[in-house]
Amino acid sequence: MVEIAHALDWPLVEGVVSDLDGVVYRGKTAIQDAVETFQVWRAAGIPYCFVTNNSTHSAGDVVAKLNGFGLDVTENNVVTSAVTAAQLIRKSHPAGTRIYVIGAPSLKQAISDAELEITDEKPAVVIMGLDREITHEKLRVAVDAILKGAVLMGTNPDLLLPTPTGFEPGAGAILTAVATAARVKPIIVGKPEVHMIEAALMRLGTDRASTLMIGDQIPTDIQAGKRAGLCSILVTTGVPPVDDPTLQPPDFVISSLKQIPSTR
Ligand SMILES: [Mg+2]
């Protein structure tokens, strides 16, 4: 892992793709250095787009939260795993395709908005996000559908989520249960896969070599950024980093977004 060296080592920053939780805020609290840096980029005309594995909030929810912190964003600046999942399904399935959804209302809304039919009858795809009302019956329907030929897709592979008092199982933990029972490998939509990064790049219209990927987690944010060919920056304001030699290291490690040279 490399500490920030000299400003000359940084690429020219034309655009920014960034994670949210642990980078822009922690829970309900803004990380002020990050908010101010994004404000500087906005004033300098450097476009940015946020990518979040969390499928339980809509892009509108994220916009309201960021606006509350003083960040000037619209839904076009936010890529969620729920909306990306719906778009990914539509790439290979026509309107009206039957989808079984395990997840929050925001995931169901994204699937409906993509003109897909939500049903537990003979689905072609089972999509799973974080569902805090998970039941054995939902798991049974999912496993049975997959054994009868449905494709299994997960919004994200996150196993563990921090809570104010400790941790809770993430979407990836329950996804793993279904995948294990049905003996299939799920398609993952969120980071560390590149689907959301590619969606963000399309919106920014910037060259990947001069676009930054900023995140607080090496297994998801940094792997996705590196796989997509972006200069990938770990900021140590979120989840404590894990040292896993099998993972690609970040290009830079910083403790504040203010350490990023932002002139163009
Ligand atoms: Mg994060």
mmCIF file of C-alpha atoms and ligand atoms in Angstrom:
data_model
loop_
_atom_site.group_PDB
_atom_site.id
_atom_site.type_symbol
_atom_site.label_atom_id
_atom_site.label_comp_id
_atom_site.label_asym_id
_atom_site.label_seq_id
_atom_site.Cartn_x
_atom_site.Cartn_y
_atom_site.Cartn_z
ATOM 1 C CA MET A 1 0.000 0.000 0.000
ATOM 2 C CA VAL A 2 1.369 3.441 -0.892
ATOM 3 C CA GLU A 3 0.989 6.582 1.136
ATOM 4 C CA ILE A 4 0.277 9.779 -0.798
ATOM 5 C CA ALA A 5 3.576 10.781 -2.355
ATOM 6 C CA HIS A 6 3.755 13.924 -4.459
ATOM 7 C CA ALA A 7 1.013 15.834 -6.267
ATOM 8 C CA LEU A 8 2.787 15.168 -9.574
ATOM 9 C CA ASP A 9 2.003 11.460 -9.149
ATOM 10 C CA TRP A 10 -1.726 12.089 -9.329
ATOM 11 C CA PRO A 11 -3.575 11.910 -12.632
ATOM 12 C CA LEU A 12 -5.315 14.989 -13.949
ATOM 13 C CA VAL A 13 -8.723 14.785 -12.225
ATOM 14 C CA GLU A 14 -11.486 15.146 -14.824
ATOM 15 C CA GLY A 15 -14.205 13.309 -12.913
ATOM 16 C CA VAL A 16 -14.902 11.521 -9.633
ATOM 17 C CA VAL A 17 -16.784 8.320 -8.778
ATOM 18 C CA SER A 18 -17.268 7.901 -5.036
ATOM 19 C CA ASP A 19 -18.723 5.618 -2.405
ATOM 20 C CA LEU A 20 -20.996 7.257 0.198
ATOM 21 C CA ASP A 21 -21.050 5.632 3.646
ATOM 22 C CA GLY A 22 -17.633 6.003 5.270
ATOM 23 C CA VAL A 23 -16.572 8.580 2.661
ATOM 24 C CA VAL A 24 -19.164 11.402 2.606
ATOM 25 C CA TYR A 25 -20.885 10.507 5.862
ATOM 26 C CA ARG A 26 -20.856 8.015 8.680
ATOM 27 C CA GLY A 27 -24.442 6.976 9.373
ATOM 28 C CA LYS A 28 -26.343 10.240 9.826
ATOM 29 C CA THR A 29 -23.247 12.452 10.307
ATOM 30 C CA ALA A 30 -21.518 14.288 7.435
ATOM 31 C CA ILE A 31 -17.724 14.022 7.035
ATOM 32 C CA GLN A 32 -17.042 17.727 6.659
ATOM 33 C CA ASP A 33 -13.733 17.533 4.725
ATOM 34 C CA ALA A 34 -15.444 15.365 2.125
ATOM 35 C CA VAL A 35 -18.472 17.649 1.774
ATOM 36 C CA GLU A 36 -16.184 20.672 1.316
ATOM 37 C CA THR A 37 -14.038 18.842 -1.272
ATOM 38 C CA PHE A 38 -17.087 17.921 -3.351
ATOM 39 C CA GLN A 39 -18.229 21.557 -3.124
ATOM 40 C CA VAL A 40 -14.810 22.638 -4.497
ATOM 41 C CA TRP A 41 -15.111 20.121 -7.349
ATOM 42 C CA ARG A 42 -18.620 21.356 -8.139
ATOM 43 C CA ALA A 43 -17.350 24.963 -8.316
ATOM 44 C CA ALA A 44 -14.424 23.842 -10.538
ATOM 45 C CA GLY A 45 -16.773 22.038 -12.945
ATOM 46 C CA ILE A 46 -15.407 18.568 -12.118
ATOM 47 C CA PRO A 47 -18.378 16.170 -12.392
ATOM 48 C CA TYR A 48 -18.962 13.489 -9.771
ATOM 49 C CA CYS A 49 -21.222 10.498 -9.315
ATOM 50 C CA PHE A 50 -21.909 8.460 -6.168
ATOM 51 C CA VAL A 51 -22.157 4.659 -6.310
ATOM 52 C CA THR A 52 -23.745 2.769 -3.427
ATOM 53 C CA ASN A 53 -24.167 -0.959 -2.818
ATOM 54 C CA ASN A 54 -27.064 -0.163 -0.472
ATOM 55 C CA SER A 55 -30.332 -1.173 -2.176
ATOM 56 C CA THR A 56 -32.588 -0.047 0.700
ATOM 57 C CA HIS A 57 -32.495 3.662 -0.230
ATOM 58 C CA SER A 58 -33.655 5.142 -3.542
ATOM 59 C CA ALA A 59 -31.581 7.700 -5.462
ATOM 60 C CA GLY A 60 -34.126 10.272 -4.237
ATOM 61 C CA ASP A 61 -33.449 9.312 -0.597
ATOM 62 C CA VAL A 62 -29.699 9.760 -1.183
ATOM 63 C CA VAL A 63 -30.205 13.142 -2.882
ATOM 64 C CA ALA A 64 -32.280 14.397 0.059
ATOM 65 C CA LYS A 65 -29.590 13.293 2.522
ATOM 66 C CA LEU A 66 -26.721 14.872 0.531
ATOM 67 C CA ASN A 67 -28.650 18.106 -0.056
ATOM 68 C CA GLY A 68 -29.131 18.228 3.717
ATOM 69 C CA PHE A 69 -25.338 18.218 4.082
ATOM 70 C CA GLY A 70 -25.054 21.149 1.630
ATOM 71 C CA LEU A 71 -24.037 19.061 -1.397
ATOM 72 C CA ASP A 72 -25.516 20.102 -4.730
ATOM 73 C CA VAL A 73 -26.673 16.813 -6.324
ATOM 74 C CA THR A 74 -29.576 15.434 -8.346
ATOM 75 C CA GLU A 75 -30.640 11.838 -8.976
ATOM 76 C CA ASN A 76 -28.325 11.861 -11.999
ATOM 77 C CA ASN A 77 -25.383 12.008 -9.561
ATOM 78 C CA VAL A 78 -26.428 8.803 -7.760
ATOM 79 C CA VAL A 79 -26.105 5.196 -8.981
ATOM 80 C CA THR A 80 -27.701 2.607 -6.662
ATOM 81 C CA SER A 81 -27.331 -1.168 -6.850
ATOM 82 C CA ALA A 82 -31.136 -1.468 -7.082
ATOM 83 C CA VAL A 83 -31.456 0.663 -10.238
ATOM 84 C CA THR A 84 -28.333 -0.934 -11.745
ATOM 85 C CA ALA A 85 -29.783 -4.410 -11.082
ATOM 86 C CA ALA A 86 -33.002 -3.488 -12.905
ATOM 87 C CA GLN A 87 -31.021 -2.098 -15.857
ATOM 88 C CA LEU A 88 -28.812 -5.193 -15.944
ATOM 89 C CA ILE A 89 -31.867 -7.483 -16.062
ATOM 90 C CA ARG A 90 -33.378 -5.409 -18.888
ATOM 91 C CA LYS A 91 -30.180 -5.802 -20.957
ATOM 92 C CA SER A 92 -30.986 -9.499 -21.397
ATOM 93 C CA HIS A 93 -34.743 -9.686 -20.658
ATOM 94 C CA PRO A 94 -37.733 -7.939 -22.287
ATOM 95 C CA ALA A 95 -40.323 -5.795 -20.502
ATOM 96 C CA GLY A 96 -42.793 -7.894 -18.532
ATOM 97 C CA THR A 97 -40.220 -10.542 -17.530
ATOM 98 C CA ARG A 98 -41.231 -12.197 -14.237
ATOM 99 C CA ILE A 99 -38.926 -11.358 -11.325
ATOM 100 C CA TYR A 100 -39.020 -12.577 -7.727
ATOM 101 C CA VAL A 101 -37.719 -9.835 -5.436
ATOM 102 C CA ILE A 102 -36.354 -10.267 -1.927
ATOM 103 C CA GLY A 103 -35.455 -6.787 -0.700
ATOM 104 C CA ALA A 104 -36.571 -3.363 0.431
ATOM 105 C CA PRO A 105 -39.362 -1.272 -1.186
ATOM 106 C CA SER A 106 -36.697 0.737 -3.086
ATOM 107 C CA LEU A 107 -35.512 -2.444 -4.854
ATOM 108 C CA LYS A 108 -39.105 -3.411 -5.743
ATOM 109 C CA GLN A 109 -39.680 0.119 -7.062
ATOM 110 C CA ALA A 110 -36.561 -0.034 -9.261
ATOM 111 C CA ILE A 111 -37.701 -3.393 -10.713
ATOM 112 C CA SER A 112 -41.214 -2.026 -11.398
ATOM 113 C CA ASP A 113 -39.809 1.169 -12.931
ATOM 114 C CA ALA A 114 -37.879 -1.012 -15.407
ATOM 115 C CA GLU A 115 -41.222 -2.490 -16.583
ATOM 116 C CA LEU A 116 -40.489 -5.885 -15.042
ATOM 117 C CA GLU A 117 -43.252 -7.911 -13.348
ATOM 118 C CA ILE A 118 -42.765 -8.755 -9.673
ATOM 119 C CA THR A 119 -44.174 -12.190 -8.876
ATOM 120 C CA ASP A 120 -43.447 -15.413 -6.988
ATOM 121 C CA GLU A 121 -44.947 -17.457 -9.869
ATOM 122 C CA LYS A 122 -42.390 -18.961 -12.277
ATOM 123 C CA PRO A 123 -39.861 -16.086 -12.162
ATOM 124 C CA ALA A 124 -37.011 -15.950 -14.716
ATOM 125 C CA VAL A 125 -34.800 -14.061 -12.240
ATOM 126 C CA VAL A 126 -34.546 -14.011 -8.453
ATOM 127 C CA ILE A 127 -33.025 -10.709 -7.265
ATOM 128 C CA MET A 128 -31.921 -10.393 -3.642
ATOM 129 C CA GLY A 129 -31.023 -7.248 -1.720
ATOM 130 C CA LEU A 130 -31.043 -6.485 2.000
ATOM 131 C CA ASP A 131 -34.449 -7.500 3.390
ATOM 132 C CA ARG A 132 -34.955 -6.794 7.095
ATOM 133 C CA GLU A 133 -38.227 -8.747 6.905
ATOM 134 C CA ILE A 134 -36.645 -11.916 5.515
ATOM 135 C CA THR A 135 -38.580 -15.130 6.249
ATOM 136 C CA HIS A 136 -38.023 -18.815 5.632
ATOM 137 C CA GLU A 137 -40.943 -18.717 3.171
ATOM 138 C CA LYS A 138 -39.146 -16.087 1.019
ATOM 139 C CA LEU A 139 -35.988 -18.228 1.020
ATOM 140 C CA ARG A 140 -38.047 -21.293 0.058
ATOM 141 C CA VAL A 141 -39.651 -19.494 -2.904
ATOM 142 C CA ALA A 142 -36.222 -18.263 -4.076
ATOM 143 C CA VAL A 143 -34.480 -21.645 -3.834
ATOM 144 C CA ASP A 144 -37.403 -23.465 -5.485
ATOM 145 C CA ALA A 145 -37.467 -20.959 -8.387
ATOM 146 C CA ILE A 146 -33.699 -21.283 -8.940
ATOM 147 C CA LEU A 147 -33.890 -25.082 -8.939
ATOM 148 C CA LYS A 148 -36.585 -24.739 -11.630
ATOM 149 C CA GLY A 149 -34.284 -22.583 -13.787
ATOM 150 C CA ALA A 150 -34.425 -18.994 -12.508
ATOM 151 C CA VAL A 151 -31.196 -16.956 -12.507
ATOM 152 C CA LEU A 152 -29.951 -15.760 -9.079
ATOM 153 C CA MET A 153 -28.793 -12.161 -8.845
ATOM 154 C CA GLY A 154 -27.645 -10.213 -5.763
ATOM 155 C CA THR A 155 -27.556 -6.418 -5.399
ATOM 156 C CA ASN A 156 -24.287 -6.664 -3.433
ATOM 157 C CA PRO A 157 -22.051 -9.190 -1.670
ATOM 158 C CA ASP A 158 -21.661 -7.284 1.640
ATOM 159 C CA LEU A 159 -21.701 -9.830 4.474
ATOM 160 C CA LEU A 160 -21.704 -7.523 7.493
ATOM 161 C CA LEU A 161 -23.080 -4.019 8.069
ATOM 162 C CA PRO A 162 -22.198 -1.712 10.956
ATOM 163 C CA THR A 163 -25.096 -0.576 13.177
ATOM 164 C CA PRO A 164 -25.066 2.013 15.995
ATOM 165 C CA THR A 165 -24.661 -0.824 18.534
ATOM 166 C CA GLY A 166 -22.654 -3.435 16.580
ATOM 167 C CA PHE A 167 -23.291 -5.321 13.333
ATOM 168 C CA GLU A 168 -26.074 -6.964 11.327
ATOM 169 C CA PRO A 169 -25.947 -9.469 8.444
ATOM 170 C CA GLY A 170 -25.763 -7.791 5.025
ATOM 171 C CA ALA A 171 -27.482 -8.752 1.767
ATOM 172 C CA GLY A 172 -24.550 -11.005 0.850
ATOM 173 C CA ALA A 173 -25.037 -13.211 3.897
ATOM 174 C CA ILE A 174 -28.618 -14.169 3.003
ATOM 175 C CA LEU A 175 -27.703 -14.350 -0.703
ATOM 176 C CA THR A 176 -25.022 -16.879 0.225
ATOM 177 C CA ALA A 177 -27.606 -18.999 2.063
ATOM 178 C CA VAL A 178 -29.810 -19.212 -1.062
ATOM 179 C CA ALA A 179 -26.843 -19.759 -3.410
ATOM 180 C CA THR A 180 -25.525 -22.536 -1.149
ATOM 181 C CA ALA A 181 -28.898 -24.297 -0.944
ATOM 182 C CA ALA A 182 -29.470 -24.120 -4.715
ATOM 183 C CA ARG A 183 -25.773 -24.782 -5.512
ATOM 184 C CA VAL A 184 -25.439 -21.837 -7.915
ATOM 185 C CA LYS A 185 -23.083 -18.871 -8.228
ATOM 186 C CA PRO A 186 -25.061 -15.617 -8.120
ATOM 187 C CA ILE A 187 -24.561 -12.680 -10.484
ATOM 188 C CA ILE A 188 -23.389 -9.750 -8.342
ATOM 189 C CA VAL A 189 -24.510 -6.253 -9.363
ATOM 190 C CA GLY A 190 -22.696 -3.974 -6.886
ATOM 191 C CA LYS A 191 -19.040 -3.407 -6.046
ATOM 192 C CA PRO A 192 -16.553 -5.204 -6.372
ATOM 193 C CA GLU A 193 -18.139 -5.849 -9.801
ATOM 194 C CA VAL A 194 -17.842 -3.004 -12.306
ATOM 195 C CA HIS A 195 -21.487 -2.543 -13.372
ATOM 196 C CA MET A 196 -22.126 0.533 -11.196
ATOM 197 C CA ILE A 197 -18.738 2.075 -12.044
ATOM 198 C CA GLU A 198 -19.519 1.711 -15.770
ATOM 199 C CA ALA A 199 -22.965 3.276 -15.218
ATOM 200 C CA ALA A 200 -21.323 6.198 -13.384
ATOM 201 C CA LEU A 201 -18.719 6.678 -16.153
ATOM 202 C CA MET A 202 -21.521 6.824 -18.753
ATOM 203 C CA ARG A 203 -23.170 9.615 -16.770
ATOM 204 C CA LEU A 204 -19.926 11.553 -16.227
ATOM 205 C CA GLY A 205 -18.732 11.182 -19.814
ATOM 206 C CA THR A 206 -15.123 11.288 -18.577
ATOM 207 C CA ASP A 207 -12.135 9.186 -19.558
ATOM 208 C CA ARG A 208 -11.510 6.381 -17.033
ATOM 209 C CA ALA A 209 -7.768 7.140 -16.855
ATOM 210 C CA SER A 210 -8.510 10.646 -15.509
ATOM 211 C CA THR A 211 -11.428 9.620 -13.253
ATOM 212 C CA LEU A 212 -10.949 8.827 -9.577
ATOM 213 C CA MET A 213 -12.688 6.049 -7.644
ATOM 214 C CA ILE A 214 -12.899 6.915 -3.941
ATOM 215 C CA GLY A 215 -13.959 4.451 -1.257
ATOM 216 C CA ASP A 216 -13.361 3.260 2.301
ATOM 217 C CA GLN A 217 -13.327 -0.503 1.612
ATOM 218 C CA ILE A 218 -10.621 -2.403 -0.280
ATOM 219 C CA PRO A 219 -12.708 -5.582 -0.930
ATOM 220 C CA THR A 220 -15.530 -3.664 -2.663
ATOM 221 C CA ASP A 221 -14.739 -0.029 -3.638
ATOM 222 C CA ILE A 222 -11.065 -0.425 -4.507
ATOM 223 C CA GLN A 223 -11.498 -3.758 -6.362
ATOM 224 C CA ALA A 224 -14.336 -2.275 -8.453
ATOM 225 C CA GLY A 225 -12.306 0.845 -9.226
ATOM 226 C CA LYS A 226 -9.188 -1.091 -10.197
ATOM 227 C CA ARG A 227 -11.130 -3.576 -12.341
ATOM 228 C CA ALA A 228 -12.750 -0.654 -14.189
ATOM 229 C CA GLY A 229 -9.342 0.984 -14.750
ATOM 230 C CA LEU A 230 -9.826 4.021 -12.494
ATOM 231 C CA CYS A 231 -7.224 5.599 -10.206
ATOM 232 C CA SER A 232 -8.484 4.140 -6.921
ATOM 233 C CA ILE A 233 -8.165 5.969 -3.615
ATOM 234 C CA LEU A 234 -8.741 4.527 -0.167
ATOM 235 C CA VAL A 235 -9.883 7.074 2.422
ATOM 236 C CA THR A 236 -9.541 5.964 6.031
ATOM 237 C CA THR A 237 -12.689 7.660 7.349
ATOM 238 C CA GLY A 238 -14.916 4.568 7.263
ATOM 239 C CA VAL A 239 -14.638 0.855 7.912
ATOM 240 C CA PRO A 240 -11.157 -0.117 9.257
ATOM 241 C CA PRO A 241 -9.149 -1.536 6.309
ATOM 242 C CA VAL A 242 -8.525 -5.284 6.033
ATOM 243 C CA ASP A 243 -5.073 -6.412 4.944
ATOM 244 C CA ASP A 244 -5.751 -9.129 2.359
ATOM 245 C CA PRO A 245 -2.774 -9.808 0.044
ATOM 246 C CA THR A 246 -5.078 -11.461 -2.519
ATOM 247 C CA LEU A 247 -6.824 -8.117 -3.167
ATOM 248 C CA GLN A 248 -5.520 -5.338 -5.424
ATOM 249 C CA PRO A 249 -4.153 -2.460 -3.298
ATOM 250 C CA PRO A 250 -5.380 1.116 -3.779
ATOM 251 C CA ASP A 251 -3.284 3.576 -5.794
ATOM 252 C CA PHE A 252 -3.350 6.067 -2.908
ATOM 253 C CA VAL A 253 -4.300 6.007 0.762
ATOM 254 C CA ILE A 254 -5.477 9.273 2.327
ATOM 255 C CA SER A 255 -7.086 10.337 5.586
ATOM 256 C CA SER A 256 -9.009 13.299 4.117
ATOM 257 C CA LEU A 257 -10.348 14.086 0.633
ATOM 258 C CA LYS A 258 -8.668 17.474 1.009
ATOM 259 C CA GLN A 259 -5.372 15.679 0.247
ATOM 260 C CA ILE A 260 -6.507 15.163 -3.369
ATOM 261 C CA PRO A 261 -5.122 17.818 -5.730
ATOM 262 C CA SER A 262 -8.229 19.206 -7.432
ATOM 263 C CA THR A 263 -6.934 21.690 -10.004
ATOM 264 C CA ARG A 264 -7.521 20.852 -13.649
HETATM 265 MG MG MG B 1 -18.325 2.686 2.289
#
